[in-house]
Amino acid sequence: MTVKIGLIGLGMIGQDHLKRFKNVITGAQVTAVCDINHTAADVAAREFNATAFYDAEEMINSELVDAVFICSIGPVHKTQILAAFNAGKPVFCEKPLTPTADESAAIIDAEVRAGKRLLQLGFMRRFDPGYQALKKTIDDGKAGDILLIHCAHRNPSVPESYTLEMAVNDSATHEIDIIRYLLNENITSVRVDKPRKKTQRALPHLQDPLIIIFETESGVRIDDELFVNCHYGYDIRCEVIGENAIVALTEQQLISTRSLNGNAQHIAQSCMERFATAYDREVQHFVDNVRKGREMSGPSSWDGYVVALVCDAGLASLKDGLKHDVIIPPQPALYR
Ligand code: ISE
């Protein structure tokens, strides 16, 4: 069976996934594309031999679509996800699940009522070979008790539309999720620290870099450098400090080049480049589940909800500079 995919949202990540479906993914074909920008939908439909829609609900309910792939902006996710659930179609949704935890709670309620997982969330880092190896080392106990984690999330630049809050609820979301994945425990508090110095490359409305401090249930302390105008590349770092060993993600490039200019290593320039393998693997995972009629697995709505709760606390801290606790309701059995 070839899964007929309806993809909503033809921005940067939507376009990247379209190419992935065409060139990498097996067992699926994008049969419908949807964007409120009619030209974008028409152009993509022509290029990928799909039908153009301008209204998400119409596409979701169309017989051309078996599974819904959401790459639209966060504020419309809740409506589109619930429409897909109502249509009985499995959903892949790019992060964030929703911009606020309250909206995510409505999705949890709907899934719990359905009694099965209906959605895979696009926290692609969980499919990255580096993070998976890091997790295995931690789970095997080779690093001993984990004490600290140092993370850095560096983007070469961000568009004018990037707000101060997005450092927390658009960028740091990835670290928030991966910390929970690596440590198998929740984050209990957040504090956002605004260094007095900021880069001249950032637009005036931004505070860049920012440092976010998280603490987990067992007391692991994590610092996350968010530097979204770092200029030189897309650089994601993670160093786990354990009682017996320090384990870190390595450089990602496959080769180095020696020349008169010295020894050079390429640095990725975007998340699409850095996490290409992870994106391929998460999408194939989704398609394989749909094809085999299996329940959704991988990052869940619950993961999205918990990340949104941490983000809400982070946004409060961004305003007042104080440490904010994260209160997480009991996890429904469905997600255990
Ligand atoms: C963007 O939305 C992403 O998800 C990227 O992975 C992240 O690096 C970037 O900072 C976000 O704006």
mmCIF file of C-alpha atoms and ligand atoms in Angstrom:
data_model
loop_
_atom_site.group_PDB
_atom_site.id
_atom_site.type_symbol
_atom_site.label_atom_id
_atom_site.label_comp_id
_atom_site.label_asym_id
_atom_site.label_seq_id
_atom_site.Cartn_x
_atom_site.Cartn_y
_atom_site.Cartn_z
ATOM 1 C CA MET A 1 0.000 0.000 0.000
ATOM 2 C CA THR A 2 1.244 3.485 -0.815
ATOM 3 C CA VAL A 3 0.177 5.998 1.820
ATOM 4 C CA LYS A 4 -1.448 9.087 0.328
ATOM 5 C CA ILE A 5 -0.045 12.068 2.204
ATOM 6 C CA GLY A 6 -1.734 15.461 2.457
ATOM 7 C CA LEU A 7 0.842 18.072 3.464
ATOM 8 C CA ILE A 8 -0.258 21.405 4.970
ATOM 9 C CA GLY A 9 2.080 24.417 5.060
ATOM 10 C CA LEU A 10 4.580 25.105 2.331
ATOM 11 C CA GLY A 11 7.154 27.131 4.234
ATOM 12 C CA MET A 12 10.780 26.074 4.582
ATOM 13 C CA ILE A 13 10.247 22.808 6.462
ATOM 14 C CA GLY A 14 7.182 21.900 4.356
ATOM 15 C CA GLN A 15 9.240 22.277 1.185
ATOM 16 C CA ASP A 16 12.051 20.235 2.687
ATOM 17 C CA HIS A 17 9.653 17.400 3.558
ATOM 18 C CA LEU A 18 8.133 17.496 0.057
ATOM 19 C CA LYS A 19 11.576 16.823 -1.428
ATOM 20 C CA ARG A 20 12.143 14.104 1.155
ATOM 21 C CA PHE A 21 8.891 12.361 0.177
ATOM 22 C CA LYS A 22 9.915 12.533 -3.465
ATOM 23 C CA ASN A 23 13.543 11.436 -3.123
ATOM 24 C CA VAL A 24 14.000 9.428 0.069
ATOM 25 C CA ILE A 25 10.829 8.044 1.631
ATOM 26 C CA THR A 26 9.426 4.725 0.488
ATOM 27 C CA GLY A 27 5.796 3.641 0.703
ATOM 28 C CA ALA A 28 4.224 7.088 0.535
ATOM 29 C CA GLN A 29 3.322 9.714 -1.995
ATOM 30 C CA VAL A 30 2.245 13.306 -1.466
ATOM 31 C CA THR A 31 -1.121 13.455 -3.235
ATOM 32 C CA ALA A 32 -2.325 16.796 -1.830
ATOM 33 C CA VAL A 33 -0.670 20.008 -0.739
ATOM 34 C CA CYS A 34 -2.322 22.899 1.070
ATOM 35 C CA ASP A 35 -1.368 26.481 1.818
ATOM 36 C CA ILE A 36 -3.352 29.677 2.330
ATOM 37 C CA ASN A 37 -0.969 31.169 -0.221
ATOM 38 C CA HIS A 38 -2.656 29.964 -3.428
ATOM 39 C CA THR A 39 0.428 30.462 -5.572
ATOM 40 C CA ALA A 40 2.607 28.422 -3.225
ATOM 41 C CA ALA A 41 0.044 25.591 -3.262
ATOM 42 C CA ASP A 42 -0.338 25.688 -7.056
ATOM 43 C CA VAL A 43 3.432 25.699 -7.651
ATOM 44 C CA ALA A 44 4.065 22.800 -5.248
ATOM 45 C CA ALA A 45 1.123 20.833 -6.669
ATOM 46 C CA ARG A 46 2.553 21.158 -10.165
ATOM 47 C CA GLU A 47 6.085 20.269 -9.091
ATOM 48 C CA PHE A 48 5.100 17.245 -6.998
ATOM 49 C CA ASN A 49 2.190 16.030 -9.093
ATOM 50 C CA ALA A 50 -0.320 16.596 -6.300
ATOM 51 C CA THR A 51 -3.678 18.365 -5.960
ATOM 52 C CA ALA A 52 -3.634 21.905 -4.560
ATOM 53 C CA PHE A 53 -5.902 22.891 -1.665
ATOM 54 C CA TYR A 54 -6.164 26.290 -0.006
ATOM 55 C CA ASP A 55 -8.297 25.197 2.927
ATOM 56 C CA ALA A 56 -6.774 22.720 5.406
ATOM 57 C CA GLU A 57 -10.035 21.105 6.556
ATOM 58 C CA GLU A 58 -11.120 20.497 2.981
ATOM 59 C CA MET A 59 -7.817 18.742 2.289
ATOM 60 C CA ILE A 60 -7.937 16.749 5.525
ATOM 61 C CA ASN A 61 -11.396 15.413 4.649
ATOM 62 C CA SER A 62 -10.544 14.691 1.022
ATOM 63 C CA GLU A 63 -10.464 11.107 -0.223
ATOM 64 C CA LEU A 64 -7.118 11.920 -1.791
ATOM 65 C CA VAL A 65 -5.560 11.821 1.680
ATOM 66 C CA ASP A 66 -4.877 8.841 4.015
ATOM 67 C CA ALA A 67 -2.573 10.654 6.458
ATOM 68 C CA VAL A 68 -2.101 14.318 7.372
ATOM 69 C CA PHE A 69 1.329 15.942 7.516
ATOM 70 C CA ILE A 70 1.211 19.313 9.312
ATOM 71 C CA CYS A 71 3.969 21.842 8.598
ATOM 72 C CA SER A 72 1.866 24.973 9.106
ATOM 73 C CA ILE A 73 2.516 27.621 11.762
ATOM 74 C CA GLY A 74 1.944 26.671 15.429
ATOM 75 C CA PRO A 75 -1.191 28.777 16.071
ATOM 76 C CA VAL A 76 -3.247 26.714 13.580
ATOM 77 C CA HIS A 77 -1.985 23.280 14.703
ATOM 78 C CA LYS A 78 -4.734 22.600 17.248
ATOM 79 C CA THR A 79 -7.601 23.074 14.762
ATOM 80 C CA GLN A 80 -5.858 21.053 12.054
ATOM 81 C CA ILE A 81 -4.889 18.211 14.400
ATOM 82 C CA LEU A 82 -8.410 17.907 15.819
ATOM 83 C CA ALA A 83 -9.891 17.981 12.295
ATOM 84 C CA ALA A 84 -7.592 15.107 11.298
ATOM 85 C CA PHE A 85 -8.502 13.140 14.446
ATOM 86 C CA ASN A 86 -12.201 13.646 13.611
ATOM 87 C CA ALA A 87 -11.577 12.405 10.081
ATOM 88 C CA GLY A 88 -9.872 9.301 11.553
ATOM 89 C CA LYS A 89 -6.570 10.091 9.808
ATOM 90 C CA PRO A 90 -3.153 9.648 11.421
ATOM 91 C CA VAL A 91 -1.185 12.851 11.911
ATOM 92 C CA PHE A 92 2.433 13.873 11.732
ATOM 93 C CA CYS A 93 2.785 17.380 13.207
ATOM 94 C CA GLU A 94 5.862 19.572 13.145
ATOM 95 C CA LYS A 95 6.816 21.120 16.486
ATOM 96 C CA PRO A 96 5.484 22.878 18.452
ATOM 97 C CA LEU A 97 2.417 20.742 19.100
ATOM 98 C CA THR A 98 0.709 24.046 19.935
ATOM 99 C CA PRO A 99 2.095 27.391 21.119
ATOM 100 C CA THR A 100 0.558 27.055 24.626
ATOM 101 C CA ALA A 101 0.086 24.165 27.033
ATOM 102 C CA ASP A 102 -3.667 24.846 27.333
ATOM 103 C CA GLU A 103 -4.150 24.175 23.627
ATOM 104 C CA SER A 104 -2.024 21.012 23.839
ATOM 105 C CA ALA A 105 -4.212 19.765 26.692
ATOM 106 C CA ALA A 106 -7.199 19.708 24.311
ATOM 107 C CA ILE A 107 -5.249 17.421 21.984
ATOM 108 C CA ILE A 108 -4.326 15.104 24.870
ATOM 109 C CA ASP A 109 -8.009 14.934 25.871
ATOM 110 C CA ALA A 110 -9.065 14.011 22.329
ATOM 111 C CA GLU A 111 -6.409 11.293 22.025
ATOM 112 C CA VAL A 112 -7.175 9.836 25.445
ATOM 113 C CA ARG A 113 -10.884 9.755 24.494
ATOM 114 C CA ALA A 114 -9.959 7.879 21.302
ATOM 115 C CA GLY A 115 -8.022 5.396 23.456
ATOM 116 C CA LYS A 116 -5.011 5.273 21.150
ATOM 117 C CA ARG A 117 -2.170 7.403 19.899
ATOM 118 C CA LEU A 118 -3.098 9.223 16.704
ATOM 119 C CA LEU A 119 -0.126 11.566 16.292
ATOM 120 C CA GLN A 120 3.656 11.608 15.899
ATOM 121 C CA LEU A 121 5.296 14.902 16.803
ATOM 122 C CA GLY A 122 8.230 16.277 14.817
ATOM 123 C CA PHE A 123 10.917 16.269 17.502
ATOM 124 C CA MET A 124 13.390 14.972 14.944
ATOM 125 C CA ARG A 125 16.418 15.016 17.238
ATOM 126 C CA ARG A 126 15.195 11.758 18.799
ATOM 127 C CA PHE A 127 15.977 10.113 15.442
ATOM 128 C CA ASP A 128 19.484 11.611 15.189
ATOM 129 C CA PRO A 129 22.198 8.921 15.394
ATOM 130 C CA GLY A 130 24.341 11.141 17.663
ATOM 131 C CA TYR A 131 21.631 11.765 20.241
ATOM 132 C CA GLN A 132 20.621 8.090 20.088
ATOM 133 C CA ALA A 133 24.212 7.026 20.838
ATOM 134 C CA LEU A 134 24.345 9.545 23.682
ATOM 135 C CA LYS A 135 21.151 8.108 25.135
ATOM 136 C CA LYS A 136 22.407 4.527 24.846
ATOM 137 C CA THR A 137 25.586 5.407 26.743
ATOM 138 C CA ILE A 138 23.559 7.062 29.494
ATOM 139 C CA ASP A 139 21.025 4.194 29.658
ATOM 140 C CA ASP A 140 23.806 1.585 29.757
ATOM 141 C CA GLY A 141 25.169 3.362 32.828
ATOM 142 C CA LYS A 142 28.590 3.924 31.241
ATOM 143 C CA ALA A 143 28.680 7.589 32.235
ATOM 144 C CA GLY A 144 27.471 6.860 35.784
ATOM 145 C CA ASP A 145 25.099 9.208 37.544
ATOM 146 C CA ILE A 146 24.451 12.264 35.389
ATOM 147 C CA LEU A 147 25.246 15.553 37.118
ATOM 148 C CA LEU A 148 25.142 18.293 34.499
ATOM 149 C CA ILE A 149 24.434 18.844 30.807
ATOM 150 C CA HIS A 150 25.795 21.706 28.712
ATOM 151 C CA CYS A 151 23.835 22.434 25.542
ATOM 152 C CA ALA A 152 24.291 25.015 22.832
ATOM 153 C CA HIS A 153 21.768 25.835 20.128
ATOM 154 C CA ARG A 154 23.363 28.114 17.571
ATOM 155 C CA ASN A 155 21.690 29.282 14.370
ATOM 156 C CA PRO A 156 23.594 31.381 11.806
ATOM 157 C CA SER A 157 20.779 33.958 11.768
ATOM 158 C CA VAL A 158 17.031 34.272 12.177
ATOM 159 C CA PRO A 159 14.457 36.186 10.113
ATOM 160 C CA GLU A 160 12.982 39.525 11.209
ATOM 161 C CA SER A 161 9.786 37.723 12.227
ATOM 162 C CA TYR A 162 11.673 35.826 14.979
ATOM 163 C CA THR A 163 10.575 37.211 18.350
ATOM 164 C CA LEU A 164 12.342 37.201 21.707
ATOM 165 C CA GLU A 165 9.881 34.562 22.967
ATOM 166 C CA MET A 166 10.756 32.229 20.088
ATOM 167 C CA ALA A 167 14.178 31.579 21.608
ATOM 168 C CA VAL A 168 12.201 29.684 24.234
ATOM 169 C CA ASN A 169 9.125 28.294 22.477
ATOM 170 C CA ASP A 170 10.529 27.739 19.001
ATOM 171 C CA SER A 171 14.246 26.996 19.429
ATOM 172 C CA ALA A 172 14.857 25.726 22.986
ATOM 173 C CA THR A 173 11.862 23.371 22.565
ATOM 174 C CA HIS A 174 14.317 20.952 20.953
ATOM 175 C CA GLU A 175 16.619 20.887 23.987
ATOM 176 C CA ILE A 176 13.639 20.656 26.351
ATOM 177 C CA ASP A 177 12.452 17.558 24.538
ATOM 178 C CA ILE A 178 15.848 15.960 24.125
ATOM 179 C CA ILE A 179 16.753 16.431 27.801
ATOM 180 C CA ARG A 180 13.621 14.465 28.778
ATOM 181 C CA TYR A 181 14.486 11.833 26.175
ATOM 182 C CA LEU A 182 18.114 11.495 27.291
ATOM 183 C CA LEU A 183 17.420 11.420 31.017
ATOM 184 C CA ASN A 184 13.996 9.702 31.152
ATOM 185 C CA GLU A 185 12.813 12.323 33.603
ATOM 186 C CA ASN A 186 10.983 15.616 33.619
ATOM 187 C CA ILE A 187 12.183 19.174 33.941
ATOM 188 C CA THR A 188 10.989 20.744 37.187
ATOM 189 C CA SER A 189 12.148 24.352 36.881
ATOM 190 C CA VAL A 190 13.340 26.925 34.359
ATOM 191 C CA ARG A 191 15.181 30.203 34.630
ATOM 192 C CA VAL A 192 16.098 32.403 31.701
ATOM 193 C CA ASP A 193 19.226 34.455 32.139
ATOM 194 C CA LYS A 194 19.741 37.494 29.922
ATOM 195 C CA PRO A 195 23.452 38.236 29.649
ATOM 196 C CA ARG A 196 24.232 41.966 29.804
ATOM 197 C CA LYS A 197 26.131 41.800 26.513
ATOM 198 C CA LYS A 198 24.402 40.936 23.275
ATOM 199 C CA THR A 199 25.576 40.427 19.741
ATOM 200 C CA GLN A 200 25.432 43.400 17.397
ATOM 201 C CA ARG A 201 24.209 41.017 14.691
ATOM 202 C CA ALA A 202 20.815 40.553 16.364
ATOM 203 C CA LEU A 203 17.899 42.831 15.575
ATOM 204 C CA PRO A 204 17.244 45.282 18.437
ATOM 205 C CA HIS A 205 14.078 43.475 19.649
ATOM 206 C CA LEU A 206 16.110 40.349 20.451
ATOM 207 C CA GLN A 207 18.281 39.431 23.401
ATOM 208 C CA ASP A 208 20.901 37.203 21.831
ATOM 209 C CA PRO A 209 22.539 35.100 23.212
ATOM 210 C CA LEU A 210 20.339 33.898 26.070
ATOM 211 C CA ILE A 211 21.134 31.249 28.657
ATOM 212 C CA ILE A 212 18.374 28.994 29.929
ATOM 213 C CA ILE A 213 18.893 26.954 33.067
ATOM 214 C CA PHE A 214 16.770 23.856 33.605
ATOM 215 C CA GLU A 215 16.633 21.488 36.544
ATOM 216 C CA THR A 216 15.213 17.963 36.460
ATOM 217 C CA GLU A 217 13.407 15.822 39.035
ATOM 218 C CA SER A 218 16.640 14.148 40.192
ATOM 219 C CA GLY A 219 18.496 17.475 40.291
ATOM 220 C CA VAL A 220 20.434 17.374 36.998
ATOM 221 C CA ARG A 221 21.256 20.967 36.073
ATOM 222 C CA ILE A 222 21.274 21.882 32.388
ATOM 223 C CA ASP A 223 22.485 25.086 30.805
ATOM 224 C CA ASP A 224 21.389 25.867 27.268
ATOM 225 C CA GLU A 225 23.044 28.620 25.233
ATOM 226 C CA LEU A 226 20.590 30.007 22.691
ATOM 227 C CA PHE A 227 22.602 32.011 20.186
ATOM 228 C CA VAL A 228 20.467 32.445 17.097
ATOM 229 C CA ASN A 229 22.638 34.963 15.240
ATOM 230 C CA CYS A 230 25.961 33.221 15.749
ATOM 231 C CA HIS A 231 26.845 33.909 12.127
ATOM 232 C CA TYR A 232 29.182 30.987 11.425
ATOM 233 C CA GLY A 233 26.791 28.054 11.117
ATOM 234 C CA TYR A 234 24.113 25.801 12.547
ATOM 235 C CA ASP A 235 25.864 24.323 15.546
ATOM 236 C CA ILE A 236 24.168 22.051 18.054
ATOM 237 C CA ARG A 237 26.209 20.909 21.037
ATOM 238 C CA CYS A 238 25.429 18.616 23.893
ATOM 239 C CA GLU A 239 27.889 17.558 26.572
ATOM 240 C CA VAL A 240 26.684 15.256 29.332
ATOM 241 C CA ILE A 241 28.709 15.312 32.530
ATOM 242 C CA GLY A 242 28.462 12.017 34.382
ATOM 243 C CA GLU A 243 30.085 10.691 37.547
ATOM 244 C CA ASN A 244 32.288 8.315 35.501
ATOM 245 C CA ALA A 245 32.521 9.896 32.044
ATOM 246 C CA ILE A 246 31.807 12.938 29.969
ATOM 247 C CA VAL A 247 29.897 12.098 26.800
ATOM 248 C CA ALA A 248 29.323 14.598 24.014
ATOM 249 C CA LEU A 249 27.979 14.882 20.488
ATOM 250 C CA THR A 250 30.895 15.029 18.077
ATOM 251 C CA GLU A 251 31.359 17.149 14.980
ATOM 252 C CA GLN A 252 28.959 15.958 12.303
ATOM 253 C CA GLN A 253 30.932 16.282 9.083
ATOM 254 C CA LEU A 254 32.300 13.165 7.396
ATOM 255 C CA ILE A 255 35.554 14.626 6.114
ATOM 256 C CA SER A 256 38.095 17.299 6.847
ATOM 257 C CA THR A 257 40.062 19.126 4.159
ATOM 258 C CA ARG A 258 43.762 19.900 4.516
ATOM 259 C CA SER A 259 45.114 22.651 2.281
ATOM 260 C CA LEU A 260 47.268 25.770 2.341
ATOM 261 C CA ASN A 261 44.513 27.288 4.490
ATOM 262 C CA GLY A 262 45.015 24.647 7.144
ATOM 263 C CA ASN A 263 42.722 21.886 8.285
ATOM 264 C CA ALA A 264 39.097 22.746 7.541
ATOM 265 C CA GLN A 265 35.875 21.052 8.528
ATOM 266 C CA HIS A 266 32.534 21.967 7.065
ATOM 267 C CA ILE A 267 29.908 23.311 9.475
ATOM 268 C CA ALA A 268 26.219 22.773 8.654
ATOM 269 C CA GLN A 269 24.312 25.929 7.825
ATOM 270 C CA SER A 270 20.754 24.928 8.679
ATOM 271 C CA CYS A 271 18.721 22.458 10.695
ATOM 272 C CA MET A 272 17.704 20.822 7.415
ATOM 273 C CA GLU A 273 21.355 20.090 6.697
ATOM 274 C CA ARG A 274 22.436 19.169 10.236
ATOM 275 C CA PHE A 275 19.460 16.914 10.925
ATOM 276 C CA ALA A 276 18.834 15.545 7.414
ATOM 277 C CA THR A 277 19.228 11.929 8.550
ATOM 278 C CA ALA A 278 17.013 12.495 11.581
ATOM 279 C CA TYR A 279 14.266 14.035 9.418
ATOM 280 C CA ASP A 280 14.469 11.143 6.947
ATOM 281 C CA ARG A 281 14.218 8.598 9.723
ATOM 282 C CA GLU A 282 11.316 10.272 11.570
ATOM 283 C CA VAL A 283 9.248 10.570 8.396
ATOM 284 C CA GLN A 284 9.949 6.973 7.352
ATOM 285 C CA HIS A 285 8.982 5.880 10.880
ATOM 286 C CA PHE A 286 5.625 7.655 10.502
ATOM 287 C CA VAL A 287 4.959 6.226 7.048
ATOM 288 C CA ASP A 288 5.866 2.684 8.131
ATOM 289 C CA ASN A 289 3.441 2.875 11.061
ATOM 290 C CA VAL A 290 0.624 4.131 8.828
ATOM 291 C CA ARG A 291 1.293 1.510 6.150
ATOM 292 C CA LYS A 292 1.239 -1.311 8.635
ATOM 293 C CA GLY A 293 -1.896 0.034 10.348
ATOM 294 C CA ARG A 294 0.048 0.390 13.592
ATOM 295 C CA GLU A 295 -0.669 2.864 16.358
ATOM 296 C CA MET A 296 1.454 6.019 16.199
ATOM 297 C CA SER A 297 4.767 5.900 18.094
ATOM 298 C CA GLY A 298 7.831 8.109 18.583
ATOM 299 C CA PRO A 299 7.497 11.606 20.092
ATOM 300 C CA SER A 300 3.905 11.973 21.283
ATOM 301 C CA SER A 301 1.291 14.627 21.986
ATOM 302 C CA TRP A 302 2.176 14.143 25.651
ATOM 303 C CA ASP A 303 5.801 15.049 24.897
ATOM 304 C CA GLY A 304 4.525 18.136 23.077
ATOM 305 C CA TYR A 305 2.288 19.043 26.014
ATOM 306 C CA VAL A 306 5.058 18.705 28.594
ATOM 307 C CA VAL A 307 7.429 20.756 26.438
ATOM 308 C CA ALA A 308 4.713 23.427 26.172
ATOM 309 C CA LEU A 309 4.395 23.474 29.980
ATOM 310 C CA VAL A 310 8.158 24.000 30.299
ATOM 311 C CA CYS A 311 7.991 26.729 27.647
ATOM 312 C CA ASP A 312 5.167 28.509 29.488
ATOM 313 C CA ALA A 313 7.374 28.574 32.617
ATOM 314 C CA GLY A 314 10.313 29.737 30.470
ATOM 315 C CA LEU A 315 8.280 32.596 29.013
ATOM 316 C CA ALA A 316 7.306 33.701 32.520
ATOM 317 C CA SER A 317 10.987 33.672 33.476
ATOM 318 C CA LEU A 318 11.904 35.589 30.340
ATOM 319 C CA LYS A 319 9.697 38.388 31.693
ATOM 320 C CA ASP A 320 10.801 38.484 35.335
ATOM 321 C CA GLY A 321 14.174 36.717 35.342
ATOM 322 C CA LEU A 322 13.025 34.433 38.182
ATOM 323 C CA LYS A 323 13.120 30.669 38.441
ATOM 324 C CA HIS A 324 9.714 29.157 37.609
ATOM 325 C CA ASP A 325 8.565 25.690 38.616
ATOM 326 C CA VAL A 326 6.979 23.399 36.065
ATOM 327 C CA ILE A 327 3.896 21.578 37.333
ATOM 328 C CA ILE A 328 3.130 18.490 35.254
ATOM 329 C CA PRO A 329 -0.217 16.706 35.729
ATOM 330 C CA PRO A 330 -0.213 12.902 36.033
ATOM 331 C CA GLN A 331 0.641 11.200 32.744
ATOM 332 C CA PRO A 332 -2.327 9.312 31.231
ATOM 333 C CA ALA A 333 -1.729 5.547 30.860
ATOM 334 C CA LEU A 334 -1.919 5.921 27.065
ATOM 335 C CA TYR A 335 1.478 7.609 26.995
ATOM 336 C CA ARG A 336 3.336 5.396 29.466
HETATM 337 C C1 ISE B 1 13.307 26.392 14.058
HETATM 338 O O1 ISE B 1 11.908 26.499 14.154
HETATM 339 C C2 ISE B 1 13.711 24.985 14.300
HETATM 340 O O2 ISE B 1 12.945 24.122 14.626
HETATM 341 C C3 ISE B 1 15.170 24.764 14.253
HETATM 342 O O3 ISE B 1 15.496 23.414 14.464
HETATM 343 C C4 ISE B 1 15.815 25.624 15.314
HETATM 344 O O4 ISE B 1 17.205 25.454 15.281
HETATM 345 C C5 ISE B 1 15.485 27.089 15.080
HETATM 346 O O5 ISE B 1 16.071 27.863 16.096
HETATM 347 C C6 ISE B 1 13.971 27.286 15.104
HETATM 348 O O6 ISE B 1 13.672 28.633 14.841
#
